[in-house]
JSON list of C-alpha atoms in Angstrom, two decimals:
[
{"chain": "E", "resi": 1274, "resn": "PHE", "atom": "CA", "xyz": [37.31, 96.70, 115.31]},
{"chain": "E", "resi": 1275, "resn": "LEU", "atom": "CA", "xyz": [35.55, 93.96, 117.18]},
{"chain": "E", "resi": 1276, "resn": "GLY", "atom": "CA", "xyz": [33.62, 91.58, 114.94]},
{"chain": "E", "resi": 1277, "resn": "ARG", "atom": "CA", "xyz": [35.32, 92.80, 111.78]},
{"chain": "E", "resi": 1278, "resn": "GLY", "atom": "CA", "xyz": [37.66, 90.66, 109.75]},
{"chain": "E", "resi": 1279, "resn": "VAL", "atom": "CA", "xyz": [41.02, 91.77, 108.37]},
{"chain": "E", "resi": 1280, "resn": "GLY", "atom": "CA", "xyz": [39.51, 92.01, 104.89]},
{"chain": "E", "resi": 1281, "resn": "GLU", "atom": "CA", "xyz": [36.88, 94.48, 106.08]},
{"chain": "E", "resi": 1282, "resn": "LEU", "atom": "CA", "xyz": [39.49, 96.56, 107.90]},
{"chain": "E", "resi": 1283, "resn": "LEU", "atom": "CA", "xyz": [41.47, 96.76, 104.64]},
{"chain": "E", "resi": 1284, "resn": "GLY", "atom": "CA", "xyz": [38.38, 97.95, 102.77]},
{"chain": "E", "resi": 1285, "resn": "HIS", "atom": "CA", "xyz": [37.39, 94.66, 101.13]},
{"chain": "E", "resi": 1286, "resn": "LYS", "atom": "CA", "xyz": [33.67, 94.32, 100.63]},
{"chain": "E", "resi": 1287, "resn": "ARG", "atom": "CA", "xyz": [31.97, 91.25, 102.09]},
{"chain": "E", "resi": 1288, "resn": "PRO", "atom": "CA", "xyz": [29.66, 89.55, 99.50]},
{"chain": "E", "resi": 1289, "resn": "GLN", "atom": "CA", "xyz": [25.93, 89.87, 100.12]},
{"chain": "E", "resi": 1290, "resn": "ALA", "atom": "CA", "xyz": [23.61, 86.83, 100.16]},
{"chain": "E", "resi": 1291, "resn": "GLY", "atom": "CA", "xyz": [23.51, 85.28, 96.69]},
{"chain": "E", "resi": 1292, "resn": "GLU", "atom": "CA", "xyz": [26.52, 87.30, 95.50]},
{"chain": "E", "resi": 1293, "resn": "LEU", "atom": "CA", "xyz": [29.75, 85.55, 94.50]},
{"chain": "E", "resi": 1294, "resn": "SER", "atom": "CA", "xyz": [32.94, 86.50, 96.30]},
{"chain": "E", "resi": 1295, "resn": "GLY", "atom": "CA", "xyz": [35.80, 87.96, 94.25]},
{"chain": "E", "resi": 1296, "resn": "ARG", "atom": "CA", "xyz": [37.64, 84.67, 94.55]},
{"chain": "E", "resi": 1297, "resn": "ARG", "atom": "CA", "xyz": [34.62, 82.68, 93.37]},
{"chain": "E", "resi": 1298, "resn": "GLN", "atom": "CA", "xyz": [34.12, 85.09, 90.43]},
{"chain": "E", "resi": 1299, "resn": "ALA", "atom": "CA", "xyz": [37.78, 84.64, 89.47]},
{"chain": "E", "resi": 1300, "resn": "GLU", "atom": "CA", "xyz": [37.41, 80.85, 89.68]},
{"chain": "E", "resi": 1301, "resn": "ARG", "atom": "CA", "xyz": [34.35, 80.94, 87.40]},
{"chain": "E", "resi": 1302, "resn": "ALA", "atom": "CA", "xyz": [36.11, 83.21, 84.90]},
{"chain": "E", "resi": 1303, "resn": "ALA", "atom": "CA", "xyz": [39.16, 80.91, 84.84]},
{"chain": "E", "resi": 1304, "resn": "LYS", "atom": "CA", "xyz": [36.91, 77.89, 84.41]},
{"chain": "E", "resi": 1305, "resn": "ALA", "atom": "CA", "xyz": [35.02, 79.55, 81.55]},
{"chain": "E", "resi": 1306, "resn": "ALA", "atom": "CA", "xyz": [38.29, 80.45, 79.84]},
{"chain": "E", "resi": 1307, "resn": "THR", "atom": "CA", "xyz": [39.49, 76.85, 80.00]},
{"chain": "E", "resi": 1308, "resn": "HIS", "atom": "CA", "xyz": [36.23, 75.59, 78.52]},
{"chain": "E", "resi": 1309, "resn": "ALA", "atom": "CA", "xyz": [36.29, 77.40, 75.18]},
{"chain": "E", "resi": 1310, "resn": "ALA", "atom": "CA", "xyz": [33.90, 75.99, 72.58]},
{"chain": "E", "resi": 1311, "resn": "ASP", "atom": "CA", "xyz": [36.47, 73.45, 71.36]},
{"chain": "E", "resi": 1312, "resn": "ASP", "atom": "CA", "xyz": [37.57, 72.54, 74.85]},
{"chain": "E", "resi": 1313, "resn": "LEU", "atom": "CA", "xyz": [34.28, 71.75, 76.58]},
{"chain": "E", "resi": 1314, "resn": "PRO", "atom": "CA", "xyz": [34.01, 68.60, 78.69]},
{"chain": "E", "resi": 1315, "resn": "VAL", "atom": "CA", "xyz": [32.36, 65.80, 76.71]},
{"chain": "E", "resi": 1316, "resn": "LEU", "atom": "CA", "xyz": [29.76, 63.44, 78.17]},
{"chain": "E", "resi": 1317, "resn": "LYS", "atom": "CA", "xyz": [30.14, 60.21, 76.20]},
{"chain": "E", "resi": 1318, "resn": "VAL", "atom": "CA", "xyz": [27.04, 58.04, 76.05]},
{"chain": "E", "resi": 1319, "resn": "SER", "atom": "CA", "xyz": [27.70, 54.41, 75.13]},
{"chain": "E", "resi": 1320, "resn": "SER", "atom": "CA", "xyz": [25.40, 52.80, 72.58]},
{"chain": "E", "resi": 1321, "resn": "GLN", "atom": "CA", "xyz": [26.52, 49.47, 74.07]},
{"chain": "E", "resi": 1322, "resn": "LYS", "atom": "CA", "xyz": [25.63, 50.18, 77.72]},
{"chain": "E", "resi": 1323, "resn": "THR", "atom": "CA", "xyz": [22.51, 52.29, 77.13]},
{"chain": "E", "resi": 1324, "resn": "PRO", "atom": "CA", "xyz": [21.32, 51.57, 73.57]},
{"chain": "E", "resi": 1325, "resn": "ASN", "atom": "CA", "xyz": [17.82, 53.03, 73.95]},
{"chain": "E", "resi": 1326, "resn": "ILE", "atom": "CA", "xyz": [19.07, 56.23, 75.54]},
{"chain": "E", "resi": 1327, "resn": "ALA", "atom": "CA", "xyz": [21.84, 56.54, 72.93]},
{"chain": "E", "resi": 1328, "resn": "ASP", "atom": "CA", "xyz": [19.27, 56.14, 70.17]},
{"chain": "E", "resi": 1329, "resn": "ASN", "atom": "CA", "xyz": [17.07, 58.85, 71.69]},
{"chain": "E", "resi": 1330, "resn": "ILE", "atom": "CA", "xyz": [20.05, 61.24, 71.88]},
{"chain": "E", "resi": 1331, "resn": "LYS", "atom": "CA", "xyz": [21.18, 60.49, 68.31]},
{"chain": "E", "resi": 1332, "resn": "SER", "atom": "CA", "xyz": [17.66, 60.97, 66.94]},
{"chain": "E", "resi": 1333, "resn": "ALA", "atom": "CA", "xyz": [17.13, 64.18, 68.92]},
{"chain": "E", "resi": 1334, "resn": "GLN", "atom": "CA", "xyz": [20.43, 65.65, 67.77]},
{"chain": "E", "resi": 1335, "resn": "ALA", "atom": "CA", "xyz": [19.71, 64.67, 64.16]},
{"chain": "E", "resi": 1336, "resn": "ALA", "atom": "CA", "xyz": [16.37, 66.48, 64.47]},
{"chain": "E", "resi": 1337, "resn": "GLY", "atom": "CA", "xyz": [18.11, 69.67, 65.59]},
{"chain": "E", "resi": 1338, "resn": "GLN", "atom": "CA", "xyz": [18.42, 69.38, 69.36]},
{"chain": "E", "resi": 1339, "resn": "PRO", "atom": "CA", "xyz": [21.75, 70.85, 70.55]},
{"chain": "E", "resi": 1340, "resn": "ARG", "atom": "CA", "xyz": [24.91, 68.86, 71.15]},
{"chain": "E", "resi": 1341, "resn": "THR", "atom": "CA", "xyz": [26.18, 71.51, 73.57]},
{"chain": "E", "resi": 1342, "resn": "LEU", "atom": "CA", "xyz": [24.17, 71.81, 76.78]},
{"chain": "E", "resi": 1343, "resn": "THR", "atom": "CA", "xyz": [24.27, 74.10, 79.81]},
{"chain": "E", "resi": 1344, "resn": "LYS", "atom": "CA", "xyz": [23.81, 72.79, 83.37]},
{"chain": "E", "resi": 1345, "resn": "THR", "atom": "CA", "xyz": [20.94, 74.32, 85.28]},
{"chain": "E", "resi": 1346, "resn": "THR", "atom": "CA", "xyz": [19.84, 74.42, 88.91]},
{"chain": "E", "resi": 1347, "resn": "ARG", "atom": "CA", "xyz": [18.14, 71.57, 90.73]},
{"chain": "E", "resi": 1348, "resn": "ALA", "atom": "CA", "xyz": [14.86, 73.51, 90.94]},
{"chain": "E", "resi": 1349, "resn": "GLN", "atom": "CA", "xyz": [14.90, 74.20, 87.19]},
{"chain": "E", "resi": 1350, "resn": "ALA", "atom": "CA", "xyz": [15.79, 70.56, 86.46]},
{"chain": "E", "resi": 1351, "resn": "ASP", "atom": "CA", "xyz": [12.69, 69.46, 88.40]},
{"chain": "E", "resi": 1352, "resn": "ALA", "atom": "CA", "xyz": [10.53, 71.91, 86.43]},
{"chain": "E", "resi": 1353, "resn": "ASN", "atom": "CA", "xyz": [12.13, 70.80, 83.14]},
{"chain": "E", "resi": 1354, "resn": "ARG", "atom": "CA", "xyz": [11.48, 67.13, 83.89]},
{"chain": "E", "resi": 1355, "resn": "LYS", "atom": "CA", "xyz": [7.84, 67.85, 84.69]},
{"chain": "E", "resi": 1356, "resn": "ALA", "atom": "CA", "xyz": [7.38, 69.90, 81.50]},
{"chain": "E", "resi": 1357, "resn": "ALA", "atom": "CA", "xyz": [9.16, 67.39, 79.26]},
{"chain": "E", "resi": 1358, "resn": "THR", "atom": "CA", "xyz": [7.32, 64.33, 80.54]},
{"chain": "E", "resi": 1359, "resn": "LYS", "atom": "CA", "xyz": [3.87, 65.90, 80.89]},
{"chain": "E", "resi": 1360, "resn": "GLY", "atom": "CA", "xyz": [1.41, 63.53, 79.28]},
{"chain": "E", "resi": 1361, "resn": "PHE", "atom": "CA", "xyz": [3.99, 60.77, 78.72]},
{"chain": "E", "resi": 1362, "resn": "LYS", "atom": "CA", "xyz": [2.08, 57.55, 78.13]},
{"chain": "E", "resi": 1363, "resn": "GLY", "atom": "CA", "xyz": [4.77, 55.30, 76.67]},
{"chain": "E", "resi": 1364, "resn": "SER", "atom": "CA", "xyz": [6.09, 52.14, 78.20]},
{"chain": "E", "resi": 1365, "resn": "GLY", "atom": "CA", "xyz": [9.22, 52.19, 80.33]},
{"chain": "E", "resi": 1366, "resn": "SER", "atom": "CA", "xyz": [10.85, 55.10, 82.09]},
{"chain": "E", "resi": 1367, "resn": "PRO", "atom": "CA", "xyz": [10.69, 58.46, 80.26]},
{"chain": "E", "resi": 1368, "resn": "ASP", "atom": "CA", "xyz": [14.10, 59.54, 78.95]},
{"chain": "E", "resi": 1369, "resn": "GLU", "atom": "CA", "xyz": [14.42, 63.12, 77.77]},
{"chain": "E", "resi": 1370, "resn": "TYR", "atom": "CA", "xyz": [17.01, 64.85, 75.62]},
{"chain": "E", "resi": 1371, "resn": "PRO", "atom": "CA", "xyz": [18.14, 67.53, 76.15]},
{"chain": "E", "resi": 1372, "resn": "PHE", "atom": "CA", "xyz": [18.50, 66.39, 79.75]},
{"chain": "E", "resi": 1373, "resn": "ALA", "atom": "CA", "xyz": [16.21, 67.90, 82.38]},
{"chain": "E", "resi": 1374, "resn": "SER", "atom": "CA", "xyz": [19.34, 68.99, 84.29]},
{"chain": "E", "resi": 1375, "resn": "THR", "atom": "CA", "xyz": [20.19, 71.45, 81.50]},
{"chain": "E", "resi": 1376, "resn": "MET", "atom": "CA", "xyz": [18.86, 74.85, 80.48]},
{"chain": "E", "resi": 1377, "resn": "GLU", "atom": "CA", "xyz": [17.96, 73.40, 77.08]},
{"chain": "E", "resi": 1378, "resn": "GLY", "atom": "CA", "xyz": [15.77, 70.68, 78.66]},
{"chain": "E", "resi": 1379, "resn": "GLY", "atom": "CA", "xyz": [12.06, 70.87, 79.39]},
{"chain": "E", "resi": 1380, "resn": "ALA", "atom": "CA", "xyz": [9.13, 71.39, 77.04]},
{"chain": "E", "resi": 1381, "resn": "GLY", "atom": "CA", "xyz": [10.12, 70.43, 73.51]},
{"chain": "E", "resi": 1382, "resn": "ALA", "atom": "CA", "xyz": [12.63, 67.78, 74.56]},
{"chain": "E", "resi": 1383, "resn": "SER", "atom": "CA", "xyz": [12.62, 64.43, 72.79]},
{"chain": "E", "resi": 1384, "resn": "VAL", "atom": "CA", "xyz": [11.02, 61.94, 75.21]},
{"chain": "E", "resi": 1385, "resn": "ARG", "atom": "CA", "xyz": [11.00, 58.15, 74.83]},
{"chain": "E", "resi": 1386, "resn": "GLY", "atom": "CA", "xyz": [10.30, 55.25, 77.11]},
{"chain": "E", "resi": 1387, "resn": "VAL", "atom": "CA", "xyz": [13.47, 53.31, 77.97]},
{"chain": "E", "resi": 1388, "resn": "PRO", "atom": "CA", "xyz": [14.22, 50.48, 80.39]},
{"chain": "E", "resi": 1389, "resn": "LEU", "atom": "CA", "xyz": [14.54, 51.68, 83.98]},
{"chain": "E", "resi": 1390, "resn": "SER", "atom": "CA", "xyz": [17.91, 49.88, 84.20]},
{"chain": "E", "resi": 1391, "resn": "GLU", "atom": "CA", "xyz": [19.29, 52.20, 81.49]},
{"chain": "E", "resi": 1392, "resn": "GLN", "atom": "CA", "xyz": [17.90, 55.25, 83.27]},
{"chain": "E", "resi": 1393, "resn": "LYS", "atom": "CA", "xyz": [19.72, 54.25, 86.45]},
{"chain": "E", "resi": 1394, "resn": "ILE", "atom": "CA", "xyz": [22.99, 53.77, 84.57]},
{"chain": "E", "resi": 1395, "resn": "GLN", "atom": "CA", "xyz": [22.64, 57.12, 82.83]},
{"chain": "E", "resi": 1396, "resn": "GLY", "atom": "CA", "xyz": [21.68, 58.96, 86.02]},
{"chain": "E", "resi": 1397, "resn": "GLY", "atom": "CA", "xyz": [24.84, 57.74, 87.72]},
{"chain": "E", "resi": 1398, "resn": "GLN", "atom": "CA", "xyz": [26.99, 58.58, 84.70]},
{"chain": "E", "resi": 1399, "resn": "ILE", "atom": "CA", "xyz": [25.65, 62.13, 84.46]},
{"chain": "E", "resi": 1400, "resn": "ARG", "atom": "CA", "xyz": [26.13, 62.75, 88.21]},
{"chain": "E", "resi": 1401, "resn": "GLN", "atom": "CA", "xyz": [29.70, 61.44, 88.06]},
{"chain": "E", "resi": 1402, "resn": "PHE", "atom": "CA", "xyz": [30.40, 63.50, 84.93]},
{"chain": "E", "resi": 1403, "resn": "TYR", "atom": "CA", "xyz": [29.17, 66.70, 86.63]},
{"chain": "E", "resi": 1404, "resn": "GLU", "atom": "CA", "xyz": [31.23, 65.98, 89.75]},
{"chain": "E", "resi": 1405, "resn": "ARG", "atom": "CA", "xyz": [34.40, 64.90, 87.95]},
{"chain": "E", "resi": 1406, "resn": "ASN", "atom": "CA", "xyz": [34.34, 67.98, 85.70]},
{"chain": "E", "resi": 1407, "resn": "ARG", "atom": "CA", "xyz": [33.12, 70.33, 88.46]},
{"chain": "E", "resi": 1408, "resn": "ILE", "atom": "CA", "xyz": [30.17, 71.33, 86.33]},
{"chain": "E", "resi": 1409, "resn": "THR", "atom": "CA", "xyz": [27.85, 73.74, 88.10]},
{"chain": "E", "resi": 1410, "resn": "PRO", "atom": "CA", "xyz": [24.83, 75.76, 86.89]},
{"chain": "E", "resi": 1411, "resn": "GLY", "atom": "CA", "xyz": [25.82, 77.87, 83.91]},
{"chain": "E", "resi": 1412, "resn": "ASP", "atom": "CA", "xyz": [28.64, 75.57, 82.78]},
{"chain": "E", "resi": 1413, "resn": "ARG", "atom": "CA", "xyz": [28.50, 74.15, 79.25]},
{"chain": "E", "resi": 1414, "resn": "PHE", "atom": "CA", "xyz": [29.42, 70.67, 78.02]},
{"chain": "E", "resi": 1415, "resn": "ARG", "atom": "CA", "xyz": [28.97, 68.54, 74.91]},
{"chain": "E", "resi": 1416, "resn": "VAL", "atom": "CA", "xyz": [27.12, 65.25, 74.52]},
{"chain": "E", "resi": 1417, "resn": "GLU", "atom": "CA", "xyz": [28.38, 62.55, 72.13]},
{"chain": "E", "resi": 1418, "resn": "VAL", "atom": "CA", "xyz": [27.12, 59.03, 71.49]},
{"chain": "E", "resi": 1419, "resn": "ILE", "atom": "CA", "xyz": [29.92, 56.50, 71.12]},
{"chain": "E", "resi": 1420, "resn": "ASP", "atom": "CA", "xyz": [29.80, 52.91, 69.89]},
{"chain": "E", "resi": 1421, "resn": "GLU", "atom": "CA", "xyz": [31.95, 51.45, 72.64]},
{"chain": "E", "resi": 1422, "resn": "TYR", "atom": "CA", "xyz": [31.91, 50.90, 76.39]}
]
């Protein structure tokens, strides 16, 4: 009995490394159920605050890039950014859509040079959006460009 928790004594299995606990699986399932296709969180990108980034997103979506994206891991985001911006020679800071932080990002993303100040604004907005909506790898969300602040 020593060193064993109550859950183990009652026959509950302890999750292995990398395995989600039953509670965490239930939380993910509940979260997925609340984010049906029509009810996904929406990241709103202002064409007033970040006009160059908004234009890149609008153009990319018009050319067939998805409006619904799926958050990925930090390691994959780094690989996506590297793949998307490989050979970038434009002026400014490279902005990619779909975002590097999503499964849809990476090679084939629309990449344009934008002012670094816009990149900093957008980076903060995306981080806050992920935190506020508790978006973790595998979670989906929509991206919309709006014409207001």
